[in-house]
Amino acid sequence: MWVVLLALFCAVRGQQLVLKELHTLHQWTNLSLGDDLAKGNRFLPVDVDIEYGDEGRHRTFLTIPRLGMATPFTLATVAAEHNELVENPRLEPYPSAEWHVPPNNCSGITSAIRTYIDECWRLWVVDSGQVNSLQLCPPQILTFDLVKDELVQRHPLPPSAYIPSVSIFTALVVDLAESGTPNRCVGGRAYIADAWGYGLIVFDSLSGRSWRIEHESMKPSPLLGLGRSSNSQAGIFTVSLSPSEAEERFLYFHTLNAFNEVRVSLALINNETFWKSTNASRMASRDGFHSLGTRGIQCESEVMDQSGNLYCSLISLGAVVKWEESVGNYTADDLRVVAYNPHKIKFVTGLKINRNSKGEEELWALSSQPKLFVGGDLPENEVKFQIIGCRTADLLANTPCTVGAAATTPTNV
């Protein structure tokens, strides 16, 4: 059925699918966290970020939410000596092992789930506070200085911002456009999707306050008839923002099981007073939330670049599509496949745009075998997780993929 849907989708666009060679930075056939006590446990990374430093130096970050108490650490980096190793590089805890033990130490990191690296060399981390749906600590937002690898801010979410043991955070984006003036690197706003709590959390780091937004469009779509699978019950799954230089800016999102894309004015989202008023959601429905149209197919993770291109990975179809914000219309005819590679694009739980040392934007994805998320097993030598990337300029021009983290053109699929 999915093959037929993809064929119909591309027929509408009049596109011929050609295999895109994406750069594989790292891949794991066996994800080990280096603890003998944890052998036999299931480790499922869900988010990725690439930090570029001087002279092409880079670091790779992964979140590995705790599914059990035996998980030794939950926010990881690829060990520096394994930066050039593609197959099964060693992971180490960030910022140190002391931050991760014990897992119910609320002054440390209980279960990192989402990250975002801003332009000021800060790593923002969402810690769910959960272990296997048990809410051990309040969720929190941590901000680390990546130059010194030190914590610069901690914000535990207030009880009104989340639902204990229910809230699952599936996306994080940070905006510095309206942060502390004249220094953009003071403050910033974080926007967090709560897929199973059906809400959006906004955190203003300059004021140290956060608030929750709920709206009907953040709930699962009742139209698809997908049964009661976990996917069909997921609400708002993504968050992306208009470019920082845009005259009028919007926040975009969609639910996991929906075919449509929703946008809302960023100025409305940022109005803390409005969202703390009675009947805010009902009042916002009149002219705040707009469904742009339907793509006719599901997509999962999404991200927007600074040119206003919105990228989204199609669920189980091995493709990434692109939509231009300036187009306005949002239909299958307005989408373009920029990467097709079913060998590498599997279940994308993390999709990011990072700038390399030359200032070029790169699209990075954490792609996993879907079976692993429903308890399935795979052959020992089969790739379970991989980090794949490409410069956005290469995707848009349909030229061979290059990335700043590699000195050579990527290897063939």
PDB file of N, CA and C in Angstrom, residues 164-252:
ATOM      1  N   PRO A 164       2.040  14.396  34.028  1.00  0.00           N
ATOM      2  CA  PRO A 164       2.960  13.370  34.521  1.00  0.00           C
ATOM      3  C   PRO A 164       2.688  12.003  33.909  1.00  0.00           C
ATOM      4  N   SER A 165       3.759  11.322  33.498  1.00  0.00           N
ATOM      5  CA  SER A 165       3.725   9.965  32.939  1.00  0.00           C
ATOM      6  C   SER A 165       2.969   9.871  31.613  1.00  0.00           C
ATOM      7  N   VAL A 166       2.527  11.004  31.080  1.00  0.00           N
ATOM      8  CA  VAL A 166       1.814  11.022  29.795  1.00  0.00           C
ATOM      9  C   VAL A 166       2.586  11.831  28.761  1.00  0.00           C
ATOM     10  N   SER A 167       3.025  13.014  29.147  1.00  0.00           N
ATOM     11  CA  SER A 167       3.704  13.898  28.205  1.00  0.00           C
ATOM     12  C   SER A 167       4.955  13.241  27.615  1.00  0.00           C
ATOM     13  N   ILE A 168       5.011  13.201  26.294  1.00  0.00           N
ATOM     14  CA  ILE A 168       6.188  12.723  25.570  1.00  0.00           C
ATOM     15  C   ILE A 168       6.591  13.821  24.594  1.00  0.00           C
ATOM     16  N   PHE A 169       7.846  14.250  24.668  1.00  0.00           N
ATOM     17  CA  PHE A 169       8.301  15.407  23.908  1.00  0.00           C
ATOM     18  C   PHE A 169       8.978  14.947  22.619  1.00  0.00           C
ATOM     19  N   THR A 170       8.380  15.321  21.489  1.00  0.00           N
ATOM     20  CA  THR A 170       8.817  14.779  20.201  1.00  0.00           C
ATOM     21  C   THR A 170       9.527  15.796  19.312  1.00  0.00           C
ATOM     22  N   ALA A 171       9.603  17.041  19.729  1.00  0.00           N
ATOM     23  CA  ALA A 171      10.306  18.040  18.924  1.00  0.00           C
ATOM     24  C   ALA A 171      10.693  19.218  19.797  1.00  0.00           C
ATOM     25  N   LEU A 172      11.813  19.844  19.439  1.00  0.00           N
ATOM     26  CA  LEU A 172      12.309  21.032  20.136  1.00  0.00           C
ATOM     27  C   LEU A 172      12.955  21.956  19.111  1.00  0.00           C
ATOM     28  N   VAL A 173      12.581  23.223  19.145  1.00  0.00           N
ATOM     29  CA  VAL A 173      13.255  24.228  18.327  1.00  0.00           C
ATOM     30  C   VAL A 173      13.440  25.456  19.194  1.00  0.00           C
ATOM     31  N   VAL A 174      14.550  26.168  18.979  1.00  0.00           N
ATOM     32  CA  VAL A 174      14.889  27.340  19.787  1.00  0.00           C
ATOM     33  C   VAL A 174      15.023  28.544  18.866  1.00  0.00           C
ATOM     34  N   ASP A 175      14.493  29.679  19.304  1.00  0.00           N
ATOM     35  CA  ASP A 175      14.522  30.913  18.524  1.00  0.00           C
ATOM     36  C   ASP A 175      15.247  31.993  19.307  1.00  0.00           C
ATOM     37  N   LEU A 176      16.231  32.636  18.658  1.00  0.00           N
ATOM     38  CA  LEU A 176      16.992  33.709  19.297  1.00  0.00           C
ATOM     39  C   LEU A 176      16.645  35.079  18.739  1.00  0.00           C
ATOM     40  N   ALA A 177      15.728  35.134  17.776  1.00  0.00           N
ATOM     41  CA  ALA A 177      15.463  36.386  17.059  1.00  0.00           C
ATOM     42  C   ALA A 177      15.029  37.507  17.992  1.00  0.00           C
ATOM     43  N   GLU A 178      14.270  37.175  19.029  1.00  0.00           N
ATOM     44  CA  GLU A 178      13.759  38.213  19.925  1.00  0.00           C
ATOM     45  C   GLU A 178      14.310  38.035  21.335  1.00  0.00           C
ATOM     46  N   SER A 179      15.502  37.455  21.440  1.00  0.00           N
ATOM     47  CA  SER A 179      16.088  37.253  22.771  1.00  0.00           C
ATOM     48  C   SER A 179      16.727  38.546  23.243  1.00  0.00           C
ATOM     49  N   GLY A 180      17.500  38.456  24.326  1.00  0.00           N
ATOM     50  CA  GLY A 180      18.026  39.643  24.983  1.00  0.00           C
ATOM     51  C   GLY A 180      18.770  40.587  24.057  1.00  0.00           C
ATOM     52  N   THR A 181      18.306  41.787  23.923  1.00  0.00           N
ATOM     53  CA  THR A 181      18.973  42.762  23.061  1.00  0.00           C
ATOM     54  C   THR A 181      19.902  43.622  23.903  1.00  0.00           C
ATOM     55  N   PRO A 182      21.058  44.060  23.347  1.00  0.00           N
ATOM     56  CA  PRO A 182      21.516  43.821  21.975  1.00  0.00           C
ATOM     57  C   PRO A 182      22.210  42.458  21.780  1.00  0.00           C
ATOM     58  N   ASN A 183      22.304  41.650  22.818  1.00  0.00           N
ATOM     59  CA  ASN A 183      23.026  40.377  22.725  1.00  0.00           C
ATOM     60  C   ASN A 183      22.050  39.236  22.487  1.00  0.00           C
ATOM     61  N   ARG A 184      22.024  38.693  21.250  1.00  0.00           N
ATOM     62  CA  ARG A 184      21.122  37.586  20.919  1.00  0.00           C
ATOM     63  C   ARG A 184      21.440  36.340  21.739  1.00  0.00           C
ATOM     64  N   CYS A 185      22.659  36.254  22.247  1.00  0.00           N
ATOM     65  CA  CYS A 185      23.072  35.050  22.957  1.00  0.00           C
ATOM     66  C   CYS A 185      22.684  35.072  24.426  1.00  0.00           C
ATOM     67  N   VAL A 186      21.941  36.066  24.826  1.00  0.00           N
ATOM     68  CA  VAL A 186      21.349  36.088  26.161  1.00  0.00           C
ATOM     69  C   VAL A 186      19.868  35.790  25.994  1.00  0.00           C
ATOM     70  N   GLY A 187      19.425  34.687  26.537  1.00  0.00           N
ATOM     71  CA  GLY A 187      18.021  34.317  26.426  1.00  0.00           C
ATOM     72  C   GLY A 187      17.753  33.416  25.238  1.00  0.00           C
ATOM     73  N   GLY A 188      16.516  33.466  24.744  1.00  0.00           N
ATOM     74  CA  GLY A 188      16.049  32.580  23.688  1.00  0.00           C
ATOM     75  C   GLY A 188      14.736  31.946  24.101  1.00  0.00           C
ATOM     76  N   ARG A 189      13.924  31.566  23.117  1.00  0.00           N
ATOM     77  CA  ARG A 189      12.670  30.881  23.401  1.00  0.00           C
ATOM     78  C   ARG A 189      12.719  29.471  22.845  1.00  0.00           C
ATOM     79  N   ALA A 190      12.308  28.514  23.658  1.00  0.00           N
ATOM     80  CA  ALA A 190      12.243  27.117  23.250  1.00  0.00           C
ATOM     81  C   ALA A 190      10.789  26.726  23.057  1.00  0.00           C
ATOM     82  N   TYR A 191      10.516  25.969  21.983  1.00  0.00           N
ATOM     83  CA  TYR A 191       9.177  25.480  21.671  1.00  0.00           C
ATOM     84  C   TYR A 191       9.238  23.956  21.626  1.00  0.00           C
ATOM     85  N   ILE A 192       8.400  23.308  22.422  1.00  0.00           N
ATOM     86  CA  ILE A 192       8.481  21.858  22.627  1.00  0.00           C
ATOM     87  C   ILE A 192       7.133  21.227  22.338  1.00  0.00           C
ATOM     88  N   ALA A 193       7.128  20.218  21.459  1.00  0.00           N
ATOM     89  CA  ALA A 193       5.894  19.492  21.141  1.00  0.00           C
ATOM     90  C   ALA A 193       5.684  18.378  22.152  1.00  0.00           C
ATOM     91  N   ASP A 194       4.478  18.326  22.699  1.00  0.00           N
ATOM     92  CA  ASP A 194       4.078  17.258  23.627  1.00  0.00           C
ATOM     93  C   ASP A 194       3.063  16.380  22.898  1.00  0.00           C
ATOM     94  N   ALA A 195       3.554  15.308  22.258  1.00  0.00           N
ATOM     95  CA  ALA A 195       2.724  14.521  21.346  1.00  0.00           C
ATOM     96  C   ALA A 195       1.601  13.779  22.057  1.00  0.00           C
ATOM     97  N   TRP A 196       1.886  13.203  23.202  1.00  0.00           N
ATOM     98  CA  TRP A 196       0.863  12.406  23.891  1.00  0.00           C
ATOM     99  C   TRP A 196       0.054  13.233  24.877  1.00  0.00           C
ATOM    100  N   GLY A 197       0.510  14.431  25.188  1.00  0.00           N
ATOM    101  CA  GLY A 197      -0.271  15.337  26.024  1.00  0.00           C
ATOM    102  C   GLY A 197      -1.055  16.339  25.206  1.00  0.00           C
ATOM    103  N   TYR A 198      -0.840  16.338  23.878  1.00  0.00           N
ATOM    104  CA  TYR A 198      -1.579  17.178  22.935  1.00  0.00           C
ATOM    105  C   TYR A 198      -1.411  18.668  23.244  1.00  0.00           C
ATOM    106  N   GLY A 199      -0.168  19.088  23.352  1.00  0.00           N
ATOM    107  CA  GLY A 199       0.067  20.490  23.658  1.00  0.00           C
ATOM    108  C   GLY A 199       1.435  20.961  23.204  1.00  0.00           C
ATOM    109  N   LEU A 200       1.645  22.257  23.305  1.00  0.00           N
ATOM    110  CA  LEU A 200       2.914  22.907  22.970  1.00  0.00           C
ATOM    111  C   LEU A 200       3.386  23.675  24.195  1.00  0.00           C
ATOM    112  N   ILE A 201       4.660  23.522  24.525  1.00  0.00           N
ATOM    113  CA  ILE A 201       5.243  24.224  25.673  1.00  0.00           C
ATOM    114  C   ILE A 201       6.186  25.299  25.149  1.00  0.00           C
ATOM    115  N   VAL A 202       6.044  26.498  25.684  1.00  0.00           N
ATOM    116  CA  VAL A 202       6.924  27.612  25.328  1.00  0.00           C
ATOM    117  C   VAL A 202       7.723  27.991  26.572  1.00  0.00           C
ATOM    118  N   PHE A 203       9.038  28.108  26.407  1.00  0.00           N
ATOM    119  CA  PHE A 203       9.906  28.507  27.517  1.00  0.00           C
ATOM    120  C   PHE A 203      10.690  29.735  27.103  1.00  0.00           C
ATOM    121  N   ASP A 204      10.526  30.828  27.850  1.00  0.00           N
ATOM    122  CA  ASP A 204      11.278  32.066  27.634  1.00  0.00           C
ATOM    123  C   ASP A 204      12.438  32.063  28.625  1.00  0.00           C
ATOM    124  N   SER A 205      13.630  31.793  28.124  1.00  0.00           N
ATOM    125  CA  SER A 205      14.761  31.633  29.044  1.00  0.00           C
ATOM    126  C   SER A 205      15.204  32.962  29.648  1.00  0.00           C
ATOM    127  N   LEU A 206      14.885  34.082  29.004  1.00  0.00           N
ATOM    128  CA  LEU A 206      15.280  35.376  29.548  1.00  0.00           C
ATOM    129  C   LEU A 206      14.481  35.708  30.799  1.00  0.00           C
ATOM    130  N   SER A 207      13.179  35.423  30.760  1.00  0.00           N
ATOM    131  CA  SER A 207      12.336  35.680  31.925  1.00  0.00           C
ATOM    132  C   SER A 207      12.312  34.500  32.888  1.00  0.00           C
ATOM    133  N   GLY A 208      12.724  33.308  32.395  1.00  0.00           N
ATOM    134  CA  GLY A 208      12.688  32.115  33.220  1.00  0.00           C
ATOM    135  C   GLY A 208      11.297  31.554  33.394  1.00  0.00           C
ATOM    136  N   ARG A 209      10.358  31.910  32.498  1.00  0.00           N
ATOM    137  CA  ARG A 209       8.980  31.444  32.613  1.00  0.00           C
ATOM    138  C   ARG A 209       8.623  30.531  31.436  1.00  0.00           C
ATOM    139  N   SER A 210       7.658  29.650  31.669  1.00  0.00           N
ATOM    140  CA  SER A 210       7.167  28.780  30.605  1.00  0.00           C
ATOM    141  C   SER A 210       5.649  28.713  30.682  1.00  0.00           C
ATOM    142  N   TRP A 211       5.019  28.406  29.552  1.00  0.00           N
ATOM    143  CA  TRP A 211       3.565  28.262  29.520  1.00  0.00           C
ATOM    144  C   TRP A 211       3.188  27.196  28.507  1.00  0.00           C
ATOM    145  N   ARG A 212       1.969  26.696  28.665  1.00  0.00           N
ATOM    146  CA  ARG A 212       1.473  25.605  27.839  1.00  0.00           C
ATOM    147  C   ARG A 212       0.340  26.089  26.949  1.00  0.00           C
ATOM    148  N   ILE A 213       0.333  25.588  25.709  1.00  0.00           N
ATOM    149  CA  ILE A 213      -0.700  25.925  24.736  1.00  0.00           C
ATOM    150  C   ILE A 213      -1.376  24.630  24.296  1.00  0.00           C
ATOM    151  N   GLU A 214      -2.701  24.631  24.309  1.00  0.00           N
ATOM    152  CA  GLU A 214      -3.451  23.488  23.803  1.00  0.00           C
ATOM    153  C   GLU A 214      -4.464  23.984  22.783  1.00  0.00           C
ATOM    154  N   HIS A 215      -4.665  23.168  21.745  1.00  0.00           N
ATOM    155  CA  HIS A 215      -5.599  23.534  20.685  1.00  0.00           C
ATOM    156  C   HIS A 215      -6.091  22.267  20.007  1.00  0.00           C
ATOM    157  N   GLU A 216      -7.290  22.313  19.453  1.00  0.00           N
ATOM    158  CA  GLU A 216      -7.875  21.133  18.813  1.00  0.00           C
ATOM    159  C   GLU A 216      -6.980  20.571  17.718  1.00  0.00           C
ATOM    160  N   SER A 217      -6.281  21.433  17.004  1.00  0.00           N
ATOM    161  CA  SER A 217      -5.429  20.982  15.898  1.00  0.00           C
ATOM    162  C   SER A 217      -4.200  20.218  16.383  1.00  0.00           C
ATOM    163  N   MET A 218      -3.943  20.206  17.696  1.00  0.00           N
ATOM    164  CA  MET A 218      -2.816  19.466  18.251  1.00  0.00           C
ATOM    165  C   MET A 218      -3.198  18.055  18.665  1.00  0.00           C
ATOM    166  N   LYS A 219      -4.478  17.723  18.516  1.00  0.00           N
ATOM    167  CA  LYS A 219      -4.949  16.380  18.859  1.00  0.00           C
ATOM    168  C   LYS A 219      -4.899  15.474  17.637  1.00  0.00           C
ATOM    169  N   PRO A 220      -4.885  14.137  17.850  1.00  0.00           N
ATOM    170  CA  PRO A 220      -4.847  13.218  16.706  1.00  0.00           C
ATOM    171  C   PRO A 220      -6.001  13.453  15.753  1.00  0.00           C
ATOM    172  N   SER A 221      -5.715  13.312  14.472  1.00  0.00           N
ATOM    173  CA  SER A 221      -6.767  13.485  13.474  1.00  0.00           C
ATOM    174  C   SER A 221      -7.735  12.313  13.530  1.00  0.00           C
ATOM    175  N   PRO A 222      -9.042  12.557  13.513  1.00  0.00           N
ATOM    176  CA  PRO A 222     -10.021  11.460  13.541  1.00  0.00           C
ATOM    177  C   PRO A 222     -10.373  10.948  12.150  1.00  0.00           C
ATOM    178  N   LEU A 223      -9.683  11.454  11.128  1.00  0.00           N
ATOM    179  CA  LEU A 223     -10.129  11.220   9.760  1.00  0.00           C
ATOM    180  C   LEU A 223      -9.514  10.003   9.088  1.00  0.00           C
ATOM    181  N   LEU A 224      -8.397   9.504   9.599  1.00  0.00           N
ATOM    182  CA  LEU A 224      -7.648   8.514   8.837  1.00  0.00           C
ATOM    183  C   LEU A 224      -8.071   7.084   9.080  1.00  0.00           C
ATOM    184  N   GLY A 225      -8.722   6.823  10.196  1.00  0.00           N
ATOM    185  CA  GLY A 225      -9.178   5.467  10.466  1.00  0.00           C
ATOM    186  C   GLY A 225      -8.042   4.481  10.592  1.00  0.00           C
ATOM    187  N   LEU A 226      -7.009   4.866  11.343  1.00  0.00           N
ATOM    188  CA  LEU A 226      -5.836   4.009  11.484  1.00  0.00           C
ATOM    189  C   LEU A 226      -5.937   3.066  12.669  1.00  0.00           C
ATOM    190  N   GLY A 227      -7.098   2.996  13.305  1.00  0.00           N
ATOM    191  CA  GLY A 227      -7.214   2.120  14.469  1.00  0.00           C
ATOM    192  C   GLY A 227      -6.637   2.784  15.697  1.00  0.00           C
ATOM    193  N   ARG A 228      -6.295   2.000  16.686  1.00  0.00           N
ATOM    194  CA  ARG A 228      -5.783   2.549  17.937  1.00  0.00           C
ATOM    195  C   ARG A 228      -4.317   2.209  18.124  1.00  0.00           C
ATOM    196  N   SER A 229      -3.536   2.292  17.060  1.00  0.00           N
ATOM    197  CA  SER A 229      -2.094   2.102  17.164  1.00  0.00           C
ATOM    198  C   SER A 229      -1.494   3.290  17.896  1.00  0.00           C
ATOM    199  N   SER A 230      -0.243   3.152  18.342  1.00  0.00           N
ATOM    200  CA  SER A 230       0.409   4.259  19.041  1.00  0.00           C
ATOM    201  C   SER A 230       0.535   5.471  18.132  1.00  0.00           C
ATOM    202  N   ASN A 231       0.747   5.237  16.845  1.00  0.00           N
ATOM    203  CA  ASN A 231       0.856   6.348  15.923  1.00  0.00           C
ATOM    204  C   ASN A 231      -0.447   7.126  15.826  1.00  0.00           C
ATOM    205  N   SER A 232      -1.572   6.413  15.798  1.00  0.00           N
ATOM    206  CA  SER A 232      -2.854   7.084  15.619  1.00  0.00           C
ATOM    207  C   SER A 232      -3.229   7.925  16.832  1.00  0.00           C
ATOM    208  N   GLN A 233      -2.621   7.674  17.987  1.00  0.00           N
ATOM    209  CA  GLN A 233      -2.945   8.407  19.206  1.00  0.00           C
ATOM    210  C   GLN A 233      -1.980   9.552  19.486  1.00  0.00           C
ATOM    211  N   ALA A 234      -0.952   9.717  18.641  1.00  0.00           N
ATOM    212  CA  ALA A 234       0.009  10.800  18.840  1.00  0.00           C
ATOM    213  C   ALA A 234      -0.560  12.103  18.311  1.00  0.00           C
ATOM    214  N   GLY A 235      -0.415  13.168  19.097  1.00  0.00           N
ATOM    215  CA  GLY A 235      -0.873  14.479  18.674  1.00  0.00           C
ATOM    216  C   GLY A 235       0.251  15.260  18.012  1.00  0.00           C
ATOM    217  N   ILE A 236       0.342  16.558  18.339  1.00  0.00           N
ATOM    218  CA  ILE A 236       1.351  17.429  17.742  1.00  0.00           C
ATOM    219  C   ILE A 236       2.721  16.761  17.824  1.00  0.00           C
ATOM    220  N   PHE A 237       3.334  16.570  16.659  1.00  0.00           N
ATOM    221  CA  PHE A 237       4.562  15.761  16.608  1.00  0.00           C
ATOM    222  C   PHE A 237       5.780  16.588  16.221  1.00  0.00           C
ATOM    223  N   THR A 238       5.557  17.747  15.613  1.00  0.00           N
ATOM    224  CA  THR A 238       6.654  18.534  15.070  1.00  0.00           C
ATOM    225  C   THR A 238       6.515  19.991  15.486  1.00  0.00           C
ATOM    226  N   VAL A 239       7.620  20.717  15.413  1.00  0.00           N
ATOM    227  CA  VAL A 239       7.608  22.165  15.584  1.00  0.00           C
ATOM    228  C   VAL A 239       8.696  22.739  14.682  1.00  0.00           C
ATOM    229  N   SER A 240       8.349  23.716  13.868  1.00  0.00           N
ATOM    230  CA  SER A 240       9.357  24.423  13.077  1.00  0.00           C
ATOM    231  C   SER A 240       8.953  25.887  12.968  1.00  0.00           C
ATOM    232  N   LEU A 241       9.932  26.742  12.669  1.00  0.00           N
ATOM    233  CA  LEU A 241       9.714  28.184  12.678  1.00  0.00           C
ATOM    234  C   LEU A 241      10.109  28.814  11.358  1.00  0.00           C
ATOM    235  N   SER A 242       9.418  29.897  11.000  1.00  0.00           N
ATOM    236  CA  SER A 242       9.823  30.708   9.856  1.00  0.00           C
ATOM    237  C   SER A 242      11.247  31.220  10.071  1.00  0.00           C
ATOM    238  N   PRO A 243      11.963  31.530   8.979  1.00  0.00           N
ATOM    239  CA  PRO A 243      13.315  32.094   9.122  1.00  0.00           C
ATOM    240  C   PRO A 243      13.318  33.330  10.005  1.00  0.00           C
ATOM    241  N   SER A 244      14.407  33.521  10.717  1.00  0.00           N
ATOM    242  CA  SER A 244      14.489  34.615  11.692  1.00  0.00           C
ATOM    243  C   SER A 244      14.389  35.985  11.036  1.00  0.00           C
ATOM    244  N   GLU A 245      14.730  36.106   9.744  1.00  0.00           N
ATOM    245  CA  GLU A 245      14.695  37.395   9.072  1.00  0.00           C
ATOM    246  C   GLU A 245      13.360  37.671   8.391  1.00  0.00           C
ATOM    247  N   ALA A 246      12.420  36.717   8.438  1.00  0.00           N
ATOM    248  CA  ALA A 246      11.134  36.902   7.764  1.00  0.00           C
ATOM    249  C   ALA A 246      10.362  38.055   8.394  1.00  0.00           C
ATOM    250  N   GLU A 247       9.632  38.798   7.558  1.00  0.00           N
ATOM    251  CA  GLU A 247       8.877  39.952   8.056  1.00  0.00           C
ATOM    252  C   GLU A 247       7.748  39.508   8.973  1.00  0.00           C
ATOM    253  N   GLU A 248       7.002  38.475   8.559  1.00  0.00           N
ATOM    254  CA  GLU A 248       5.976  37.884   9.402  1.00  0.00           C
ATOM    255  C   GLU A 248       6.342  36.437   9.636  1.00  0.00           C
ATOM    256  N   ARG A 249       6.353  36.035  10.887  1.00  0.00           N
ATOM    257  CA  ARG A 249       6.869  34.708  11.218  1.00  0.00           C
ATOM    258  C   ARG A 249       5.763  33.812  11.765  1.00  0.00           C
ATOM    259  N   PHE A 250       5.915  32.504  11.463  1.00  0.00           N
ATOM    260  CA  PHE A 250       4.922  31.534  11.868  1.00  0.00           C
ATOM    261  C   PHE A 250       5.588  30.333  12.538  1.00  0.00           C
ATOM    262  N   LEU A 251       4.799  29.642  13.344  1.00  0.00           N
ATOM    263  CA  LEU A 251       5.179  28.329  13.878  1.00  0.00           C
ATOM    264  C   LEU A 251       4.351  27.298  13.121  1.00  0.00           C
ATOM    265  N   TYR A 252       5.028  26.246  12.631  1.00  0.00           N
ATOM    266  CA  TYR A 252       4.384  25.184  11.863  1.00  0.00           C
ATOM    267  C   TYR A 252       4.410  23.880  12.661  1.00  0.00           C
TER     268      TYR A 252
END
